[in-house]
GROMACS .gro file of C-alpha atoms in nm:
model
  157
    1UNK     CA    1  15.627  11.144   5.810
    2UNK     CA    2  15.617  10.940   5.490
    3UNK     CA    3  15.809  10.659   5.658
    4UNK     CA    4  15.575  10.660   5.959
    5UNK     CA    5  15.269  10.663   5.733
    6UNK     CA    6  15.404  10.363   5.539
    7UNK     CA    7  15.513  10.176   5.851
    8UNK     CA    8  15.170  10.217   6.008
    9UNK     CA    9  14.965  10.154   5.694
   10UNK     CA   10  14.672   9.926   5.768
   11UNK     CA   11  14.693   9.967   6.145
   12UNK     CA   12  14.388  10.061   6.344
   13UNK     CA   13  14.404  10.365   6.569
   14UNK     CA   14  14.451  10.137   6.871
   15UNK     CA   15  14.732   9.945   6.699
   16UNK     CA   16  14.907  10.270   6.605
   17UNK     CA   17  14.884  10.405   6.962
   18UNK     CA   18  15.022  10.078   7.098
   19UNK     CA   19  15.311  10.076   6.849
   20UNK     CA   20  15.393  10.449   6.883
   21UNK     CA   21  15.261  10.565   7.222
   22UNK     CA   22  15.475  10.880   7.241
   23UNK     CA   23  15.349  11.233   7.201
   24UNK     CA   24  15.486  11.408   6.894
   25UNK     CA   25  15.612  11.746   6.779
   26UNK     CA   26  15.580  11.786   6.403
   27UNK     CA   27  15.824  12.027   6.240
   28UNK     CA   28  15.606  12.154   5.958
   29UNK     CA   29  15.747  12.184   5.607
   30UNK     CA   30  15.812  12.540   5.504
   31UNK     CA   31  16.082  12.797   5.435
   32UNK     CA   32  16.406  12.714   5.608
   33UNK     CA   33  16.660  12.980   5.700
   34UNK     CA   34  16.978  12.788   5.789
   35UNK     CA   35  17.253  12.968   5.975
   36UNK     CA   36  17.500  12.825   5.721
   37UNK     CA   37  17.443  12.783   5.349
   38UNK     CA   38  17.575  12.426   5.331
   39UNK     CA   39  17.542  12.211   5.639
   40UNK     CA   40  17.445  11.858   5.726
   41UNK     CA   41  17.145  11.890   5.952
   42UNK     CA   42  17.003  11.550   6.029
   43UNK     CA   43  17.199  11.258   6.166
   44UNK     CA   44  17.060  10.908   6.175
   45UNK     CA   45  17.271  10.606   6.256
   46UNK     CA   46  17.587  10.796   6.165
   47UNK     CA   47  17.450  10.903   5.825
   48UNK     CA   48  17.443  11.278   5.768
   49UNK     CA   49  17.171  11.419   5.547
   50UNK     CA   50  17.150  11.758   5.378
   51UNK     CA   51  16.807  11.913   5.341
   52UNK     CA   52  16.767  12.173   5.063
   53UNK     CA   53  16.624  12.513   5.157
   54UNK     CA   54  16.245  12.514   5.182
   55UNK     CA   55  16.202  12.160   5.057
   56UNK     CA   56  16.122  11.832   5.214
   57UNK     CA   57  15.829  11.724   5.417
   58UNK     CA   58  15.715  11.763   5.772
   59UNK     CA   59  15.927  11.581   6.028
   60UNK     CA   60  15.767  11.395   6.322
   61UNK     CA   61  15.975  11.410   6.641
   62UNK     CA   62  15.883  11.169   6.921
   63UNK     CA   63  15.878  11.341   7.260
   64UNK     CA   64  16.025  11.120   7.529
   65UNK     CA   65  16.060  11.230   7.893
   66UNK     CA   66  16.407  11.374   7.941
   67UNK     CA   67  16.670  11.257   8.187
   68UNK     CA   68  16.814  11.400   8.407
   69UNK     CA   69  16.660  11.743   8.333
   70UNK     CA   70  16.286  11.803   8.379
   71UNK     CA   71  16.247  11.937   8.022
   72UNK     CA   72  16.349  11.895   7.659
   73UNK     CA   73  16.531  12.195   7.512
   74UNK     CA   74  16.465  12.298   7.151
   75UNK     CA   75  16.698  12.543   6.981
   76UNK     CA   76  16.979  12.609   6.739
   77UNK     CA   77  17.267  12.501   6.966
   78UNK     CA   78  17.399  12.148   6.916
   79UNK     CA   79  17.359  12.057   7.283
   80UNK     CA   80  16.977  12.088   7.272
   81UNK     CA   81  16.761  11.778   7.283
   82UNK     CA   82  16.591  11.894   6.962
   83UNK     CA   83  16.820  12.090   6.728
   84UNK     CA   84  16.664  12.316   6.465
   85UNK     CA   85  16.930  12.495   6.260
   86UNK     CA   86  16.726  12.795   6.151
   87UNK     CA   87  16.849  13.155   6.180
   88UNK     CA   88  16.518  13.265   6.340
   89UNK     CA   89  16.560  13.015   6.626
   90UNK     CA   90  16.760  13.111   6.936
   91UNK     CA   91  17.036  12.892   7.076
   92UNK     CA   92  16.779  12.769   7.330
   93UNK     CA   93  16.431  12.871   7.216
   94UNK     CA   94  16.165  12.646   7.370
   95UNK     CA   95  16.148  12.424   7.675
   96UNK     CA   96  15.907  12.129   7.662
   97UNK     CA   97  15.821  11.959   7.989
   98UNK     CA   98  15.623  11.641   8.048
   99UNK     CA   99  15.298  11.681   8.239
  100UNK     CA  100  15.070  11.408   8.380
  101UNK     CA  101  14.839  11.434   8.075
  102UNK     CA  102  15.082  11.536   7.801
  103UNK     CA  103  15.333  11.816   7.757
  104UNK     CA  104  15.366  12.186   7.832
  105UNK     CA  105  15.585  12.443   7.656
  106UNK     CA  106  15.745  12.772   7.750
  107UNK     CA  107  15.971  13.023   7.581
  108UNK     CA  108  16.331  13.009   7.705
  109UNK     CA  109  16.390  13.383   7.659
  110UNK     CA  110  16.426  13.364   7.282
  111UNK     CA  111  16.516  13.665   7.066
  112UNK     CA  112  16.247  13.622   6.800
  113UNK     CA  113  15.972  13.501   7.032
  114UNK     CA  114  15.729  13.211   7.029
  115UNK     CA  115  15.356  13.162   7.019
  116UNK     CA  116  15.100  12.889   7.075
  117UNK     CA  117  14.783  12.915   6.867
  118UNK     CA  118  14.876  13.278   6.796
  119UNK     CA  119  14.913  13.379   7.163
  120UNK     CA  120  15.258  13.499   7.269
  121UNK     CA  121  15.443  13.242   7.473
  122UNK     CA  122  15.639  13.361   7.775
  123UNK     CA  123  15.827  13.204   8.064
  124UNK     CA  124  15.512  13.044   8.208
  125UNK     CA  125  15.437  12.695   8.080
  126UNK     CA  126  15.131  12.642   7.861
  127UNK     CA  127  14.972  12.297   7.849
  128UNK     CA  128  14.958  12.157   7.496
  129UNK     CA  129  14.659  11.982   7.344
  130UNK     CA  130  14.671  11.770   7.032
  131UNK     CA  131  14.666  11.978   6.716
  132UNK     CA  132  14.797  12.296   6.881
  133UNK     CA  133  15.023  12.502   6.657
  134UNK     CA  134  15.348  12.650   6.784
  135UNK     CA  135  15.565  12.911   6.620
  136UNK     CA  136  15.928  12.948   6.727
  137UNK     CA  137  16.088  13.235   6.538
  138UNK     CA  138  15.959  13.159   6.189
  139UNK     CA  139  15.954  12.780   6.230
  140UNK     CA  140  15.615  12.610   6.259
  141UNK     CA  141  15.544  12.306   6.475
  142UNK     CA  142  15.229  12.114   6.563
  143UNK     CA  143  15.187  11.907   6.879
  144UNK     CA  144  15.006  11.571   6.866
  145UNK     CA  145  14.936  11.288   7.102
  146UNK     CA  146  14.977  10.947   6.940
  147UNK     CA  147  14.613  10.918   6.832
  148UNK     CA  148  14.612  11.270   6.689
  149UNK     CA  149  14.921  11.198   6.480
  150UNK     CA  150  14.764  10.877   6.353
  151UNK     CA  151  14.458  11.071   6.239
  152UNK     CA  152  14.678  11.330   6.065
  153UNK     CA  153  14.867  11.055   5.882
  154UNK     CA  154  14.533  10.916   5.765
  155UNK     CA  155  14.422  11.260   5.645
  156UNK     CA  156  14.156  11.289   5.915
  157UNK     CA  157  14.321  11.532   6.155
   0.00000   0.00000   0.00000
């Protein structure tokens, strides 16, 4: 999020939305329970990064409509669209699907459960609105549209 805040510094809300029109899932900073004690967890341009337990900052993940499936899968398994290596996350934990006005989420039959704004999430999709908090196992996420993320980066959301 620091990089995105720096890259967008000085932009108006409209400029930010034009530059980064995607909706976003923010993986909130907090305790991390990796399935392995030492493991590279983030790959970017072939560079593997290790993230120490419980440290770091929130990570903004751009949500882009999936192909060919009608959803993005979030879970611990390496073949998910969004991989979260945390012991409280199931191999496939959440399914995010694009909707005409944003995204919806549903639990994929996870072991440790999921919730949206404190309400248990089941197999039926729940439409997300900017600022909604999700909990998958013990991992916290927040959903934002582009404008909502911009306001958060500016300390106004």
